[in-house]
Tab-separated table of C-alpha atoms in Angstrom:
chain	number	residue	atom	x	y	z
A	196	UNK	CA	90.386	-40.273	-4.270
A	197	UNK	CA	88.958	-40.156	-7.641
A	198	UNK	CA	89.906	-38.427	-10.600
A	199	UNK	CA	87.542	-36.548	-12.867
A	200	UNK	CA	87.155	-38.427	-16.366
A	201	UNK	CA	88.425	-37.182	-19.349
A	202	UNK	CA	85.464	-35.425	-21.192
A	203	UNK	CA	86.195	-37.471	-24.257
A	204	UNK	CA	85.303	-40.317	-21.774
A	205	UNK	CA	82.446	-39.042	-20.143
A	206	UNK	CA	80.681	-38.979	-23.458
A	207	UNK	CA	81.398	-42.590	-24.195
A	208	UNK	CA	79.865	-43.396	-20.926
A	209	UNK	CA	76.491	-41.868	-21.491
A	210	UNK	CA	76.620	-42.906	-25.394
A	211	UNK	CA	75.059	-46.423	-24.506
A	212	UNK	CA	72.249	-44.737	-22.283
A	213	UNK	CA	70.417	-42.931	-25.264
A	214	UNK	CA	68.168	-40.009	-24.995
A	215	UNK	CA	65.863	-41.355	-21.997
A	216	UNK	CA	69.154	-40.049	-19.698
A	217	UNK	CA	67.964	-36.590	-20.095
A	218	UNK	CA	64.505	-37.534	-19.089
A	219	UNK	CA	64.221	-36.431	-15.649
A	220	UNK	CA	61.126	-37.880	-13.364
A	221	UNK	CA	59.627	-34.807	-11.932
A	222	UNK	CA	56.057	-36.400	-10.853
A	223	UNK	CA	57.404	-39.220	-8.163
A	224	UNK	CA	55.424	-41.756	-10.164
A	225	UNK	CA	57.662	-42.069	-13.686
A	226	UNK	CA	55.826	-39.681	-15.668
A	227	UNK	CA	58.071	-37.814	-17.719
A	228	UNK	CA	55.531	-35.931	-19.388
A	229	UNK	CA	57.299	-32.714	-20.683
A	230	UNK	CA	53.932	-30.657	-21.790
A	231	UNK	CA	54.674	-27.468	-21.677
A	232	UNK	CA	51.379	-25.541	-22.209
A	233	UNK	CA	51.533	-21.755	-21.819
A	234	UNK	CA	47.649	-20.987	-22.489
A	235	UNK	CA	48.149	-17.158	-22.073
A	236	UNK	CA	44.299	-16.755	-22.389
A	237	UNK	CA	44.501	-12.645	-21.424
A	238	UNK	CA	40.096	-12.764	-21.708
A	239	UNK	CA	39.532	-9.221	-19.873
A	240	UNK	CA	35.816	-8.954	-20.244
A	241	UNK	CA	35.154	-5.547	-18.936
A	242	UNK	CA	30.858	-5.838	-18.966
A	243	UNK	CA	30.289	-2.738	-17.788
A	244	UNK	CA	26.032	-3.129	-17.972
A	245	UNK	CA	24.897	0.012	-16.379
A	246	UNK	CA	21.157	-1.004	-15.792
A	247	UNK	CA	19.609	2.319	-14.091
A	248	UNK	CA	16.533	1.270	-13.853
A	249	UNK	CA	14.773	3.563	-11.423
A	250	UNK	CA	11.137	2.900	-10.833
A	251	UNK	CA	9.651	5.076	-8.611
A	252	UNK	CA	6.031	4.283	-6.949
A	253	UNK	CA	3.987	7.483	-7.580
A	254	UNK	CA	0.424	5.475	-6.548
A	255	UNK	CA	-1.448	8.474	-5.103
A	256	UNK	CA	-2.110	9.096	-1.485
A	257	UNK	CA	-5.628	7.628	-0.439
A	258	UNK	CA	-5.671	10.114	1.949
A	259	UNK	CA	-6.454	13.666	1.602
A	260	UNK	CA	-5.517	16.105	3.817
A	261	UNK	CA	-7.512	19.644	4.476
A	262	UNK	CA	-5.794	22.793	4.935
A	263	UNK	CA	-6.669	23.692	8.951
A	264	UNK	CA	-6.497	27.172	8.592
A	265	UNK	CA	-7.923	28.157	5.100
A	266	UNK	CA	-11.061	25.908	5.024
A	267	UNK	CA	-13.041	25.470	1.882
A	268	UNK	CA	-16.307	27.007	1.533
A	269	UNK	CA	-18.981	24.907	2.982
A	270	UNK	CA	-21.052	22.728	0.475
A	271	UNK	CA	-24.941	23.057	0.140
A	272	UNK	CA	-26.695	20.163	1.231
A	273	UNK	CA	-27.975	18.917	-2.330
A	274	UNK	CA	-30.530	16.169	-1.094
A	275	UNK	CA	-32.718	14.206	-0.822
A	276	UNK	CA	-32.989	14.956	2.989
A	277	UNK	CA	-29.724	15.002	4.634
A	278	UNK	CA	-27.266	13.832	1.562
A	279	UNK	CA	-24.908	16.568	0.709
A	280	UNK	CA	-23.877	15.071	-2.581
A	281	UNK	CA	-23.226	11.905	-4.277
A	282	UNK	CA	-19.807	10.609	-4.628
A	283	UNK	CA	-18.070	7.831	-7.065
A	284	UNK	CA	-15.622	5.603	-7.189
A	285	UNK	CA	-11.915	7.124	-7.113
A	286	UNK	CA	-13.363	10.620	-6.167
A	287	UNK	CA	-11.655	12.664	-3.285
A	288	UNK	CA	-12.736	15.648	-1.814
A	289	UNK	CA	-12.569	18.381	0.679
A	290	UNK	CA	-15.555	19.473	2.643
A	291	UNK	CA	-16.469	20.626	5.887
A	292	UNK	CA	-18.817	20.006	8.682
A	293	UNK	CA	-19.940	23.812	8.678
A	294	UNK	CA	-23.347	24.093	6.938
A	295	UNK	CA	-24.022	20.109	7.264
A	296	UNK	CA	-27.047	18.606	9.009
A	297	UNK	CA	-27.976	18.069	12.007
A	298	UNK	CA	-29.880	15.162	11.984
A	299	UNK	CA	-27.971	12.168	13.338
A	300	UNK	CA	-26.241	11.551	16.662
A	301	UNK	CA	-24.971	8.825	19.217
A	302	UNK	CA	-27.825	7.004	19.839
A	303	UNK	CA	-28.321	6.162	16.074
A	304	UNK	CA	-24.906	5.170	15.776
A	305	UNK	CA	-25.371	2.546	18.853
A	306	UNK	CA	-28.658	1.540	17.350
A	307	UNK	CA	-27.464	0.794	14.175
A	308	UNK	CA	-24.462	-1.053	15.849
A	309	UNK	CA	-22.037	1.098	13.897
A	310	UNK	CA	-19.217	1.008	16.349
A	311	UNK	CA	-18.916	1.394	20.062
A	312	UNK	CA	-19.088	5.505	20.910
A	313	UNK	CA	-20.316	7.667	23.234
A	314	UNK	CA	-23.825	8.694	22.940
A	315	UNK	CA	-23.399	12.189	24.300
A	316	UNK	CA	-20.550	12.782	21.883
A	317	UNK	CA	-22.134	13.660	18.342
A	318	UNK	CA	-23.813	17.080	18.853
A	319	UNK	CA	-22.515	19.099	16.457
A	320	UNK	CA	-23.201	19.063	12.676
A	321	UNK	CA	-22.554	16.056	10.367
A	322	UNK	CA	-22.029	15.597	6.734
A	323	UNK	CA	-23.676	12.982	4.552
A	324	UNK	CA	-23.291	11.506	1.097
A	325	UNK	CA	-24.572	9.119	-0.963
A	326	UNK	CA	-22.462	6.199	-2.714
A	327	UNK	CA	-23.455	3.232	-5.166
A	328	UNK	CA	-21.443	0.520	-4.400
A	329	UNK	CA	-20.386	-1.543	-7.629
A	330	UNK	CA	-20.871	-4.944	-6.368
A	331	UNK	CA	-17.538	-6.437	-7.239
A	332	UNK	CA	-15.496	-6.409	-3.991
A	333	UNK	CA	-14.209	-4.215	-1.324
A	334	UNK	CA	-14.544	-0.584	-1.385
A	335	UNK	CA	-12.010	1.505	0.889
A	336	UNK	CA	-13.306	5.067	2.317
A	337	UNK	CA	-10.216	6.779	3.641
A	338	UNK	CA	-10.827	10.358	5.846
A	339	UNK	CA	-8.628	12.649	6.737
A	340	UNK	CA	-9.285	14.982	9.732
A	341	UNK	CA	-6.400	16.344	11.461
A	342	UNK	CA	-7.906	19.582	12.600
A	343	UNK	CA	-10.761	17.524	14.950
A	344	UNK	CA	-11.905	14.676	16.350
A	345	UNK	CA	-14.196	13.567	13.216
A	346	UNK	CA	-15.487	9.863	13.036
A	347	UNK	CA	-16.892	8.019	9.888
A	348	UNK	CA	-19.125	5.314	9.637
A	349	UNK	CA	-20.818	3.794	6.192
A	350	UNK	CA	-24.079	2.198	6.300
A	351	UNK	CA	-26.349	0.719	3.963
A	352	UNK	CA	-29.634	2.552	3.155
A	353	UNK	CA	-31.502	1.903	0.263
A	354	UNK	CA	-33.917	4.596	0.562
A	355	UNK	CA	-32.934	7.081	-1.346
A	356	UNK	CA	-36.107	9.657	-0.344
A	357	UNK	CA	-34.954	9.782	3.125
A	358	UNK	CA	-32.387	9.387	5.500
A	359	UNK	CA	-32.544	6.928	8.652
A	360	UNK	CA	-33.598	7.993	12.333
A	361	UNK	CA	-32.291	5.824	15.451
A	362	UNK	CA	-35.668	4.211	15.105
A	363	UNK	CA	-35.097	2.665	11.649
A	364	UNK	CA	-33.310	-0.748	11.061
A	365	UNK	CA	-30.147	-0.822	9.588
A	366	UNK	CA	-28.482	-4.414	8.663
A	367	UNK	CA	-25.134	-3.008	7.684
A	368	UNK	CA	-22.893	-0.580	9.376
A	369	UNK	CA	-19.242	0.059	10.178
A	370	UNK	CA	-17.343	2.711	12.049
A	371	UNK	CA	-13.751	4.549	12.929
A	372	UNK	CA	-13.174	7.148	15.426
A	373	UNK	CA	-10.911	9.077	17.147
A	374	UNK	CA	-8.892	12.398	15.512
A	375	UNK	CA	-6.221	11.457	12.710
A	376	UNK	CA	-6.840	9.012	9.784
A	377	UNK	CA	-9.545	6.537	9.401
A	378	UNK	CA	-10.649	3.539	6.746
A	379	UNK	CA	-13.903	1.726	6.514
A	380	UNK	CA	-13.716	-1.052	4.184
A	381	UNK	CA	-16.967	-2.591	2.669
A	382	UNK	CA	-17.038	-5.554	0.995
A	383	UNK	CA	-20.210	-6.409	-1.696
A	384	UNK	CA	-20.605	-8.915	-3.974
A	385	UNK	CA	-24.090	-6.993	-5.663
A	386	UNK	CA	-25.250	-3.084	-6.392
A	387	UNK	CA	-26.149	-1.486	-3.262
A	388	UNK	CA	-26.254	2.275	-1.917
A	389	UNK	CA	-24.412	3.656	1.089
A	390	UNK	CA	-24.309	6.836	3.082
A	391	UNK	CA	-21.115	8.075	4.339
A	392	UNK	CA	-21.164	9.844	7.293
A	393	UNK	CA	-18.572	12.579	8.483
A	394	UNK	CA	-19.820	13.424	12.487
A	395	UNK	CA	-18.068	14.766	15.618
A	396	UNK	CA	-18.579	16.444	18.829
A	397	UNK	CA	-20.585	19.955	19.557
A	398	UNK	CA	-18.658	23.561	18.610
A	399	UNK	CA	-16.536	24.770	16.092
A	400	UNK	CA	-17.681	22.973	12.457
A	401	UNK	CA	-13.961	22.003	10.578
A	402	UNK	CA	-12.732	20.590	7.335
A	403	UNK	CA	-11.869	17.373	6.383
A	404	UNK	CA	-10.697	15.065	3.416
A	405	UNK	CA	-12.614	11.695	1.657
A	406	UNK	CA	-11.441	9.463	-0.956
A	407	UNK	CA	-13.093	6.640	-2.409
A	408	UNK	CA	-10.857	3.740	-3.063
A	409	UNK	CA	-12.296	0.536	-5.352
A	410	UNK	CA	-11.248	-2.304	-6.748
């Protein structure tokens, strides 16, 4: 059994062995590196960016929408023959087909190849105006007629004297129809002049909205 050493001896014994006996090999590989780094980096960046930024879209309806029930008063037909008015670029407008002419029907539209409709369809009164196309791209006209079945077509007509029969040619024309919201879209790459043409069926005339959109 042994006996614990004196302590006088047990410091003899580790006398010889120097410092490097209270190195202690912590890495399984000999290192005895004793760095003892405390980087206490506390860094509490509290970026507190409160970027709001709120854009809101306000680009303006292209369509424009008639009140049903409180029509506006009915426009005089301003000439020449059956143009009500003129109308520009970026222009909107409320009108009716009450007081319009009644000049135009199916068989011009088929004629003129406008779009494919019933012939029997457009007995009632029609409104017509007058546009100058710019020449630099598409132009966009946008109706609005929720309280009847109204149909638009744009057609190219240089004339500005009179306004075309079924009999006349016409080398240019596009159509919508049906009830709701329609666009024609006309693309030209010099000046011309249009007529846009609000039509729909026999009976009761009713208001509608137009806006010219261009580039």
């Amino acid at each position: 059994m042994c006996k614990p050493l004196p302590a006088i001896g047990l410091v003899l014994l580790l006398l010889p062995m120097g410092c490097d006996a209270f190195k202690i090999d912590i890495s399984g590989n000999g290192d005895t590196d004793t760095d003892s780094d405390t980087d206490s980096d506390t860094d509490s960046d509290t970026d507190s960016d409160t970027d709001t930024d709120t854009d809101t879209d306000t680009d303006a309806d292209v369509f424009v929408d008639p009140d049903c029930k409180e029509g506006p008063t009915p426009s005089s037909v301003g000439g020449p023959d059956c143009v009500t008015a003129t109308i520009s670029c970026g222009e909107d407008l409320v009108d009716t087909t009450e007081g319009g002419t009644d000049q135009l029907d199916g068989d011009a539209y088929l004629s003129w190849y406008c779009a494919v409709v019933d012939r029997d369809k457009y007995a009632g009164r029609e409104r017509v105006y007058a546009f100058d196309h710019p020449g630099d791209g598409y132009v966009d006209f946008n109706l609005s007629s929720p309280c009847d079945d109204l149909d638009l077509f744009v057609m190219r007509w240089e004339d500005d004297s009179v306004c075309p029969t079924a009999d006349n040619a016409v080398l240019e024309c596009e159509g919508e129809t049906g009830s709701g919201r329609h666009t024609v879209s006309i693309w030209q790459n010099e000046a011309s002049r249009y007529l846009v043409i609000v039509d729909g069926p026999g009976g009761p005339e009713v208001p509608f909205g137009l806006h010219v959109s261009c580039p």
